[in-house]
XYZ file of C-alpha atoms in Angstrom:
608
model
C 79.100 55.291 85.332
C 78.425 58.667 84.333
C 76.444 60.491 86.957
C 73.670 63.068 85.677
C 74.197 64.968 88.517
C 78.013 65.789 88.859
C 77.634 68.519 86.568
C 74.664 70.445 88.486
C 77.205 69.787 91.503
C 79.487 71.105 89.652
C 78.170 74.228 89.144
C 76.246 74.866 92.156
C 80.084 74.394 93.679
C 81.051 76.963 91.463
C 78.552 78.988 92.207
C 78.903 78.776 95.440
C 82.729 79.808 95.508
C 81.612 82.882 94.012
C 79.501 84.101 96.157
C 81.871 83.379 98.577
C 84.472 85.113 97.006
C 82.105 88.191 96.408
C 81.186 88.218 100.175
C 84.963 87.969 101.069
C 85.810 90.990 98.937
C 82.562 93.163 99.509
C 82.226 94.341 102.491
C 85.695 93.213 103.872
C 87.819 96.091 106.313
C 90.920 94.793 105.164
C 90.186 94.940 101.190
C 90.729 97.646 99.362
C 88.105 99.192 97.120
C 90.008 100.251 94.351
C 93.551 100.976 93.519
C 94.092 104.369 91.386
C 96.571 106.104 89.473
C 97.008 109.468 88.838
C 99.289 112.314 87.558
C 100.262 116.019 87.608
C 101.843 117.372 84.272
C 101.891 119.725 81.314
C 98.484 118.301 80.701
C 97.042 118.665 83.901
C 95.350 116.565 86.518
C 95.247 112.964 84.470
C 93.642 109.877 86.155
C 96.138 107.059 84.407
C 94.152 104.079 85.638
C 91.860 102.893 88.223
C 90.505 99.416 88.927
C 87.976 97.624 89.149
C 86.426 99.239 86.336
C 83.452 101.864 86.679
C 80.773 100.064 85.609
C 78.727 102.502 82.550
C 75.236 103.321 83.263
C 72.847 102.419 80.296
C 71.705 104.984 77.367
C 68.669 107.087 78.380
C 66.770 105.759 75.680
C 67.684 102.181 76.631
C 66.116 102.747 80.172
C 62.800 104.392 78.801
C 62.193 101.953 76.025
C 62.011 99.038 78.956
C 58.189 98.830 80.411
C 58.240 98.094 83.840
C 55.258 96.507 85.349
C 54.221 98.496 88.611
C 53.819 94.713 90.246
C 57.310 93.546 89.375
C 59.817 93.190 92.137
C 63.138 95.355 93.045
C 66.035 93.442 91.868
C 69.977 94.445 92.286
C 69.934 96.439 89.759
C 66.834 98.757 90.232
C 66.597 101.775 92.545
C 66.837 101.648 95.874
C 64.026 104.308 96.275
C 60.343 102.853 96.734
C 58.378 103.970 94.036
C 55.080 103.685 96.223
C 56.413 105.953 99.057
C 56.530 102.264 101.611
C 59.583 102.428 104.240
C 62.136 99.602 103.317
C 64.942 98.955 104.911
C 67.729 99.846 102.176
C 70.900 97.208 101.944
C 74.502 98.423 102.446
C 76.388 100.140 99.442
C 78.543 97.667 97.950
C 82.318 98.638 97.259
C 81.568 99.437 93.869
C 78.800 101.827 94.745
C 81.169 103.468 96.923
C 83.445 104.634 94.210
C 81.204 104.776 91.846
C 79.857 108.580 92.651
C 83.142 109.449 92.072
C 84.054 110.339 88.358
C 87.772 110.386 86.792
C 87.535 113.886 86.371
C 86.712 114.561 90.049
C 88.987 111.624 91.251
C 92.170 113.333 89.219
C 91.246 116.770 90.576
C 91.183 115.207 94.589
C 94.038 113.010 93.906
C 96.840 114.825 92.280
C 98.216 116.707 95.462
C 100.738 119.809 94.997
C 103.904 119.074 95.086
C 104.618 120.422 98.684
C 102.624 117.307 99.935
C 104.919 114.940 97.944
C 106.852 112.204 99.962
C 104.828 112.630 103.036
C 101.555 110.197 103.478
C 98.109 111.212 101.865
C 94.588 110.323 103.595
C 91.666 111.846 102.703
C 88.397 110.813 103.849
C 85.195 111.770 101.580
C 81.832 110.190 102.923
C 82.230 106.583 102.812
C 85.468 106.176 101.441
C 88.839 107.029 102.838
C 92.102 107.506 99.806
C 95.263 106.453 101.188
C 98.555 107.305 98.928
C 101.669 108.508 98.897
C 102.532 111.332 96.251
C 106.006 110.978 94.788
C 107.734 113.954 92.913
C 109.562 113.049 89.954
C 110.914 116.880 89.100
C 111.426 119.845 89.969
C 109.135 122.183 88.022
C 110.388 123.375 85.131
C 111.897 127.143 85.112
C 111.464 129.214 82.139
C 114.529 131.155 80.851
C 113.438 134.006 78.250
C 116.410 135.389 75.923
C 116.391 138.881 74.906
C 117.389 138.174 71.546
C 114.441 135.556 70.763
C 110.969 136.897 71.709
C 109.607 133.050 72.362
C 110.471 131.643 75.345
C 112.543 128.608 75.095
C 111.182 126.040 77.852
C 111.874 122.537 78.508
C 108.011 121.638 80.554
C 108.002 117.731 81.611
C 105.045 115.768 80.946
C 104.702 114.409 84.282
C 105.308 116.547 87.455
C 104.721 113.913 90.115
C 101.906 111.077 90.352
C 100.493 109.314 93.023
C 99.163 105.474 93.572
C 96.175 105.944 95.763
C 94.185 102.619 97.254
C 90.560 103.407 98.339
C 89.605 102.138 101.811
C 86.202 101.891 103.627
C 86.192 105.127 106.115
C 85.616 103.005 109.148
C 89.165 100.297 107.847
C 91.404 99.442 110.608
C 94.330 102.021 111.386
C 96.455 99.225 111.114
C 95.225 98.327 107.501
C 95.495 102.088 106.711
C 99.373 102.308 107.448
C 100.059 98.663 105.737
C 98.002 100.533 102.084
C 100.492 103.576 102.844
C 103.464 101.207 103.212
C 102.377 99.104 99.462
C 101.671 102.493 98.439
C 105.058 103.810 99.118
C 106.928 101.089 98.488
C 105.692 101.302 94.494
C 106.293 104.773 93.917
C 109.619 104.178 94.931
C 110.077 101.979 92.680
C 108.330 103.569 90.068
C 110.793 106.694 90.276
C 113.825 104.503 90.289
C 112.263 103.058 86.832
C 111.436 106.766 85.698
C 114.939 108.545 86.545
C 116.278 105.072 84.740
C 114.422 104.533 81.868
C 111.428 106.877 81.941
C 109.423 103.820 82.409
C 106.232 105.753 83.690
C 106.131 108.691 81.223
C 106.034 105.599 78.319
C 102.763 104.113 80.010
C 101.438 106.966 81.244
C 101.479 108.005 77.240
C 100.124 104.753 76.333
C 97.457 104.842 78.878
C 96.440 108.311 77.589
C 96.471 107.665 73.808
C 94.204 104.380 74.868
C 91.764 106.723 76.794
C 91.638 109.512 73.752
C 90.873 106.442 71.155
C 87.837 105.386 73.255
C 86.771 108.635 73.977
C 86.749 109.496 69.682
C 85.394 105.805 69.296
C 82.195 106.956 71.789
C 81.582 110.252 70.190
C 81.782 107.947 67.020
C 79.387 105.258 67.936
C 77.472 106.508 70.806
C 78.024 103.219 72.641
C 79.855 103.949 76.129
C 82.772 102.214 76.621
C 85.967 102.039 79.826
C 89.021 102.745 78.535
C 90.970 100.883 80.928
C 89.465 97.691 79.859
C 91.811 98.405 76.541
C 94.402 99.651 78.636
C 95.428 96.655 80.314
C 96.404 94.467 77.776
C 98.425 96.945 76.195
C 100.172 98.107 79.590
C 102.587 96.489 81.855
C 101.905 99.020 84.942
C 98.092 98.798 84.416
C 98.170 94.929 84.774
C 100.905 94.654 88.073
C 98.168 97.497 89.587
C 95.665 94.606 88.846
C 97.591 91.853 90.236
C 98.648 94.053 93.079
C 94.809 94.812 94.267
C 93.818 91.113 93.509
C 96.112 90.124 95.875
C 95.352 92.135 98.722
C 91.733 90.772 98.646
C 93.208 87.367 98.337
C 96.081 86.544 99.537
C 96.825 89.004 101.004
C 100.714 88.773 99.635
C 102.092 91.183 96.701
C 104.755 90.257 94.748
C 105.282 92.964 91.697
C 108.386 93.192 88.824
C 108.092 96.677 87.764
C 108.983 96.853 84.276
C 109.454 93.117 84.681
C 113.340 94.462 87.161
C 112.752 95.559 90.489
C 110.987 93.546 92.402
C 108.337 94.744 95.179
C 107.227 92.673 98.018
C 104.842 93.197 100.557
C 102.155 91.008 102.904
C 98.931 92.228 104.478
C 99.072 90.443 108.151
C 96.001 90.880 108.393
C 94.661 88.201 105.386
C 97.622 85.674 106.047
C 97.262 85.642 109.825
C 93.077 84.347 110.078
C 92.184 81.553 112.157
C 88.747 80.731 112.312
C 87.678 83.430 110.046
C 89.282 85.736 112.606
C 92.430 87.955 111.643
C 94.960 88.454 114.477
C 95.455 92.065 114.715
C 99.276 93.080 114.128
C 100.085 94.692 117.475
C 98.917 91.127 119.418
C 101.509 89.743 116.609
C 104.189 91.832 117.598
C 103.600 91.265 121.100
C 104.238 87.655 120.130
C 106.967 87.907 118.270
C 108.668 90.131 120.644
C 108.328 87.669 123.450
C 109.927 84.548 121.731
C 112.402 82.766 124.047
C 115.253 80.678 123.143
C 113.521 77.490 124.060
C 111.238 78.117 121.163
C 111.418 76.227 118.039
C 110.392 77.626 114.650
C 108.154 75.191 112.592
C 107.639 75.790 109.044
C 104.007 75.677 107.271
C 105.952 74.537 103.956
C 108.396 72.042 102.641
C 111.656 73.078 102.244
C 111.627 72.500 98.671
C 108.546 74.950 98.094
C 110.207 77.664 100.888
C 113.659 77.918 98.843
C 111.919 78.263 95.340
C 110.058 81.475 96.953
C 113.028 83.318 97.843
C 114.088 86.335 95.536
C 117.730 85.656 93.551
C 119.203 88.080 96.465
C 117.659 86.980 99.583
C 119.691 86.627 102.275
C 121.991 83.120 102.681
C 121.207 83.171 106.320
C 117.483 82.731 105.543
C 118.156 79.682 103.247
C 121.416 78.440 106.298
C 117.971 78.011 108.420
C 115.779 76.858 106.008
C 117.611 73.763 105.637
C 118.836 73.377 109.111
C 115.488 73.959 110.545
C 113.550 71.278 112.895
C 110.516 70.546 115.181
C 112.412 69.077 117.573
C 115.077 71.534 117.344
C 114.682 74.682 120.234
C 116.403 78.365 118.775
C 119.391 78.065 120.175
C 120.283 74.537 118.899
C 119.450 76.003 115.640
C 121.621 78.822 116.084
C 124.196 76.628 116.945
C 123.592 74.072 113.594
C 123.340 76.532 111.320
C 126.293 78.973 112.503
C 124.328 82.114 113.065
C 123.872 84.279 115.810
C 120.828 83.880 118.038
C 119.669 87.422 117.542
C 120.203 86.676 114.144
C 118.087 83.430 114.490
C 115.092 85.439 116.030
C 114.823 88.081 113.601
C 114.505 85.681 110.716
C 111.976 83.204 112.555
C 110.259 86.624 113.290
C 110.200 87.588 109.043
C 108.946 84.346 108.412
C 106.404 84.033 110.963
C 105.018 87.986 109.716
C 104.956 86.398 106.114
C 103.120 83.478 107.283
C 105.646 80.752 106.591
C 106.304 79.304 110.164
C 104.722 79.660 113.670
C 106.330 79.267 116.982
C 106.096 76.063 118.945
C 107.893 74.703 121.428
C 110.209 71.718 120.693
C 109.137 68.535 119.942
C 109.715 65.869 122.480
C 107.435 62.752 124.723
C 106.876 65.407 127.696
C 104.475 67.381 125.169
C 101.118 66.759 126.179
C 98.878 67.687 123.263
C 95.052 68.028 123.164
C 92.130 68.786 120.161
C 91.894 72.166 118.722
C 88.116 73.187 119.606
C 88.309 75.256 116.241
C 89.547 71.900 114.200
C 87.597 70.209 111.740
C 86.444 67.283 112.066
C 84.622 66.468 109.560
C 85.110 62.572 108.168
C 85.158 63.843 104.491
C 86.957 66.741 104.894
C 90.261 67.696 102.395
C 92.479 67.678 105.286
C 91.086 64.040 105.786
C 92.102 63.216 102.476
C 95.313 64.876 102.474
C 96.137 63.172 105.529
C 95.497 59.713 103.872
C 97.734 60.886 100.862
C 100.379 61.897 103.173
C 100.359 58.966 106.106
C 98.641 56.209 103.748
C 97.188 53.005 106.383
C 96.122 56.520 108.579
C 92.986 58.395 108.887
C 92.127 61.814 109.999
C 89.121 61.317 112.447
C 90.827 58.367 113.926
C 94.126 60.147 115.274
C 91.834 63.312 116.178
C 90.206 61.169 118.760
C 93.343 59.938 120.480
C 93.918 63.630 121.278
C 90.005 64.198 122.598
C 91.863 64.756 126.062
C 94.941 66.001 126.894
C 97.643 63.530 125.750
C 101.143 63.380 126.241
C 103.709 62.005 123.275
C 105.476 59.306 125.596
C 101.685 57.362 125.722
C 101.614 56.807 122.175
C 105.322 54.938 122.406
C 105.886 51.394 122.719
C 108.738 49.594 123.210
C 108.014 47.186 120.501
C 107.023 49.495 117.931
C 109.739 49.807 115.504
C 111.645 53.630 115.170
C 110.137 54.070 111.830
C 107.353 54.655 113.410
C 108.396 56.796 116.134
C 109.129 58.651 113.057
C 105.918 58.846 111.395
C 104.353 59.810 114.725
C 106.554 62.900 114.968
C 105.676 63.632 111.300
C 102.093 63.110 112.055
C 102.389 65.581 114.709
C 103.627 68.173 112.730
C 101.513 67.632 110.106
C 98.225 68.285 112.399
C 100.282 71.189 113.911
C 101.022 72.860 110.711
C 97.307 72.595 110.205
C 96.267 74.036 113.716
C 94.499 71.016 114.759
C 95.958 70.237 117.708
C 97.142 73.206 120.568
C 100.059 72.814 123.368
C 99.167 72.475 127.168
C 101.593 73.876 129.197
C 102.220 73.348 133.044
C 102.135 76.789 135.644
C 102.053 76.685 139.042
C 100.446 79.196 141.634
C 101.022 79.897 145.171
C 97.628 79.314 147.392
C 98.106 79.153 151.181
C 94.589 78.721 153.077
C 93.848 81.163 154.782
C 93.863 81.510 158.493
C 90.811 80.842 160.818
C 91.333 84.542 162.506
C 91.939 86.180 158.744
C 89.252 84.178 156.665
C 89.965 86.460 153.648
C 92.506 89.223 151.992
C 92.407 92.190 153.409
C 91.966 94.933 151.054
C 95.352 96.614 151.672
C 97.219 93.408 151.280
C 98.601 93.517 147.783
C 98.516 90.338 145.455
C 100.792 87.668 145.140
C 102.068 88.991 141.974
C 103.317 92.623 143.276
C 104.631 91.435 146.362
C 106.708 88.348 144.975
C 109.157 88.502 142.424
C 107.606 91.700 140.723
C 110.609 91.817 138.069
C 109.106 90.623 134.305
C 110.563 88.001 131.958
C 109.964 89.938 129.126
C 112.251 89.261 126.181
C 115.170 91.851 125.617
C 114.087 95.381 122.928
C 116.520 93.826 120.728
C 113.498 92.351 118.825
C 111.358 95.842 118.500
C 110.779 95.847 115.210
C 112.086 98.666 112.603
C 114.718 99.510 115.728
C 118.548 99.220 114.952
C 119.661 96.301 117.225
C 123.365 95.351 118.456
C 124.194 91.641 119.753
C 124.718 93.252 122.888
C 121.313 93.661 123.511
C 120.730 89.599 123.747
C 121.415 87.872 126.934
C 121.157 84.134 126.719
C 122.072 83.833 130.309
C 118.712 83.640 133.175
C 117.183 86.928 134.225
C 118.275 88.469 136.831
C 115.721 87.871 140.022
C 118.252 90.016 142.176
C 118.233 88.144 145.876
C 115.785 84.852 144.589
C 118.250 84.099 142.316
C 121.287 83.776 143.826
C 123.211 80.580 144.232
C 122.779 78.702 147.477
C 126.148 77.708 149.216
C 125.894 73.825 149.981
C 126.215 72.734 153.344
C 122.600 73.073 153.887
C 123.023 74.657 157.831
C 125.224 77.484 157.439
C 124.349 81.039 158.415
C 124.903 82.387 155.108
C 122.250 79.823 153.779
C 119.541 79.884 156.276
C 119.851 84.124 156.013
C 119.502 83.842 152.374
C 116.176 81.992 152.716
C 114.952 84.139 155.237
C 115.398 86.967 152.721
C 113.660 85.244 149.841
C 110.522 84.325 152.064
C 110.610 87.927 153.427
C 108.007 89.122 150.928
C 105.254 86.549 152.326
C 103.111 87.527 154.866
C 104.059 85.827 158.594
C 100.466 83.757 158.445
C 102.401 82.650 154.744
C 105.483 82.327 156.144
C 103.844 79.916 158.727
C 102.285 77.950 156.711
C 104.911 76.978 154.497
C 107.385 76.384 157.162
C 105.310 73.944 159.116
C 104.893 71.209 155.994
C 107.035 68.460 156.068
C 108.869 69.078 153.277
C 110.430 72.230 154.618
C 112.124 70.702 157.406
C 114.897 69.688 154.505
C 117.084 72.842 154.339
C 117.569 72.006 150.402
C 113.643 71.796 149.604
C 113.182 74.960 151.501
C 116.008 76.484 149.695
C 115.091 75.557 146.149
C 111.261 76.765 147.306
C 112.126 80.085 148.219
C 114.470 80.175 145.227
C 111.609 79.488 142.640
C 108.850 81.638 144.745
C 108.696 84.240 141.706
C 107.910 81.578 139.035
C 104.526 80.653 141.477
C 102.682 83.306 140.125
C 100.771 81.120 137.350
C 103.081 83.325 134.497
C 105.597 81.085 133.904
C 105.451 77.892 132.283
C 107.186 74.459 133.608
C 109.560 74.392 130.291
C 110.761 78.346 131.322
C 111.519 77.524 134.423
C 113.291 74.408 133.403
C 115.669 76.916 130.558
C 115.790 80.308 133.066
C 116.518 77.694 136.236
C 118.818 74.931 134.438
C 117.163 72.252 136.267
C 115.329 69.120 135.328
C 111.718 68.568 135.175
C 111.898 65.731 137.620
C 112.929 67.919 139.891
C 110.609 70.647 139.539
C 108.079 68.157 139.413
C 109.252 66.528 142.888
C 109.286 69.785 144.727
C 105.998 70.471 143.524
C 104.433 67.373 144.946
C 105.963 68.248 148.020
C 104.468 71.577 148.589
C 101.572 70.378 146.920
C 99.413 71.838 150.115
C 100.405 75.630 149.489
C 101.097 75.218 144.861
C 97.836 75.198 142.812
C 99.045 73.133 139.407
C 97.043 74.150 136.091
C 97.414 73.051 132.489
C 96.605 75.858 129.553
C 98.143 77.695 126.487
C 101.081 79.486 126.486
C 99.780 82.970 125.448
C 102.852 83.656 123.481
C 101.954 80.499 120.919
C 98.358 80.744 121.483
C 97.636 83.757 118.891
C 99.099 80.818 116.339
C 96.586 77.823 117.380
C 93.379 79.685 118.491
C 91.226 82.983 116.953
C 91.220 85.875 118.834
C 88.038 86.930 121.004
């Protein structure tokens, strides 16, 4: 039945993604303004092409002929000034008012740099808007050789002396947003010199996109009509319309991919529009930290098929990246994966790194029924939602809202198994798992243990000198090796797979439980407790067994609350039913908490 009302919802949709998309753009720190391109030559200062387009104020006589009644209202378009002399709060400039008091003419002049400032970074901050480029020389200037036989000079003067790609900012962007512009910015003037030295690929536009603005200019004079020349220059110019795409990205997707002159091929992501969760970007140095910390018990899950991950690579990308592509699993930890796929683990990390920076995988940990599992408090539930209907599509005979709600509390995989359930759909669970973790509906909890001995009727409280748990026990970090700084050269030296060294703690027990050696070497490890400590462990039951006391005093730097269960299960090489029984045994003095592991946490929840 036809409805009269789908098309009104229809367009009020429409609408409504529009102003969205306006809001996202206007406004936005991590946008650019406008992307610009000028030159230096024989001709002087040129501006080549800027978008968006300058919008042309109206004819003089246009703006008198129009009566305007003294009781109308201000609209967008009209002054900001009251007319009446009343105090009104005035609106924020819009991007394109923020670029707009700047004219070609002056924009050319600020732009084009000398050519001592070529190859290093240019920022230049006018008012409101801050120009971030990087000038690239394409000659030497041109020396002029005078024979004393011909009076004329014979010289050979270039048309272009260097350019530069400029992207306007706001004043107050992010530094980090700042250096990713210079980066792009960089990254296409390289290019755009290899093309030039090659083919002279930018002197041909640059002399298309000057004949185009000469014909306008005579076609004005002409008609008297205003018109923007680069509206005519991009159909007619390969550079102008990759500048487009390139600037439409970056307040999009946040993901370039340019083929100058349609052969080399520039790519380039802005972390800070693929990485937003909850409307929230995660700012690139907390993503570093992150990526730097991954441990080999990780597991790398990817937000894509396989299928649509392998037709994004470039021709030349490496055959490592497409080795663990394939080979890649949820329930597959790093160094299984190194091992499948026949790479090196260092190897391993740095591509699960790339991929995570481009936004094509997240770190998890493995996949298996010891995962407990509970509700994202930044999912949607919403019964009518498109991840609701993509669900059904995907797991038909399943519903969104209905598996959401087994995870309302914390859950752990083995609970939803039954041993009459078929493996099929062990399967499908796993796959529904993934699904709702690809989608950041559901976050990890993760078990950590503290160390919490009452205190003492004479000592009710810490004294001020006493220093924390954490300095006096098992100060060493478990950070992961430099190997993974990023942009540093790295060796596979660097990598240890084997535990970290605790000094004393982790030393290997003799068995025999009574010896000297033994009973000297547990003395040592409880040495950095306080005696009332000391005392208090010592007199529960549990530490009357030589071997619980041991394996206590050998784990005493994991009870700080830093370390997970699943670490201490890979640094330790021990089972979880055994960590588990010792901690019910000293459950008197060991606090046990469930939360987030903060190194895959920056992947599930927004920032504060």
């Amino acid at each position: 039945m036809f409805n009269p009302l789908a098309g009104l919802a229809d367009e009020r949709t429409s609408m409504y993604t529009q102003s969205q998309n306006s809001v996202y753009k206007t406004g936005d720190k991590t946008s650019p303004i406008s992307v610009i391109l000028v030159s230096s030559g024989s001709r002087g200062n040129k501006l080549l092409f800027r978008y968006p387009f300058q919008r042309l104020a109206e004819c003089p006589s246009s703006l008198t002929a129009k009566q305007r009644s003294p009781y109308a209202l201000n609209t967008a378009g009209d002054s900001l000034e009251d007319q009446d002399g009343d105090s009104r709060e005035q609106s924020p400039l819009t991007d394109e008012q923020l670029v707009a008091g700047f004219s070609d003419i002056i924009l050319a002049t600020i732009l084009a740099t000398k050519s001592d400032m070529c190859g290093k970074k240019f920022e230049l901050k006018i008012d409101n808007v801050r120009f971030v480029g990087h000038p690239t020389l394409l000659q030497h200037p041109p020396i002029i050789q005078v024979s004393k036989t011909d009076p004329s000079p014979k010289r050979e003067m270039p048309t272009m002396i260097l350019f530069s790609m400029v992207f306007a900012l706001r004043a107050n962007a992010d530094p980090s947003v700042i250096s990713c512009m210079h980066n792009l910015s960089r990254r296409i003037a390289i290019a755009l010199q290899h093309e030039e030295r090659r083919c002279q690929y930018l002197t041909r536009e640059a002399k298309l996109m000057l004949a185009v603005q000469d014909e306008i200019t005579t076609m004005t004079e002409t008609d008297g009509s205003p018109q923007s020349p680069f509206r005519q220059i991009l159909p007619k110019c390969k550079l102008a319309r990759d500048l487009k795409e390139a600037y439409d990205s970056l307040c999009t997707t946040g993901v370039v991919r340019l083929h100058i002159n349609n052969w080399l091929e520039v790519s380039f992501c802005l972390p800070h529009k693929i990485h937003r969760i909850g409307g929230t970007y995660i700012p690139p140095e907390a993503l570093e930290r992150s990526l730097k910390a991954i441990r080999p018990y990780h597991a790398l899950l990817l937000l894509e098929s396989e299928k649509a991950l392998l037709s994004q690579l470039p021709l030349d990308c490496s055959p490592a990246m497409v080795r663990l592509i394939k080979t890649c699993s949820a329930v597959k930890n790093l160094q299984q994966l190194a091992q499948d796929a026949d790479l090196a683990l260092l190897q391993i990390f740095q591509i699960a790194a790339h991929l995570v920076y481009w936004g094509k995988a997240i770190i998890i940990y493995p996949l298996c029924e010891n995962n407990v599992y509970m509700l994202s408090p930044h999912a949607n539930i919403c019964l009518y939602s498109p991840l609701a209907e993509q669900f059904a599509q995907q797991f038909p005979g399943r519903d969104l809202p209905s598996m959401l709600a087994k995870f309302s509390l914390p859950v752990s995989l083995a609970e939803f198994r039954s041993p009459l359930e078929a493996p099929a759909q062990e399967a499908q669970l796993i796959q529904m798992v993934v699904w709702m973790l690809q989608r950041r509906l559901l976050i990890q909890l993760h078990t950590y243990v503290c160390l919490l001995v009452p205190p003492s009727e004479d000592e009710p409280g810490l004294r001020d000198e006493d220093p924390p748990l954490a300095a006096r026990v098992g100060g060493r970090s478990l950070s992961t090796p430099s190997a993974l700084s990023f942009g540093s050269p790295t060796s596979s030296d660097d990598m240890t797979l084997t535990s970290p060294s605790m000094d004393n703690s982790s030393a290997e027990l003799l068995p025999g439980g009574d010896s000297p050696l033994n009973k000297r070497m547990t003395e040592t490890l409880l040495a950095s407790l306080s005696e009332h400590e000391r005392q208090v462990i010592l007199n529960i039951p549990a530490a009357q067994n030589p071997e619980d006391l041991r394996m206590f005093a050998r784990l005493l730097h994991y009870f700080r609350g830093h370390h997970h269960l699943e670490e201490i299960m890979y640094n330790e090489n021990m089972r979880r039913s055994q960590l588990k029984t010792l901690f019910d045994k000293f459950r008197s003095v060991l606090v046990v908490t469930n939360h987030e592991d903060p190194i895959i946490s920056i992947f599930q929840s927004p920032m504060e």
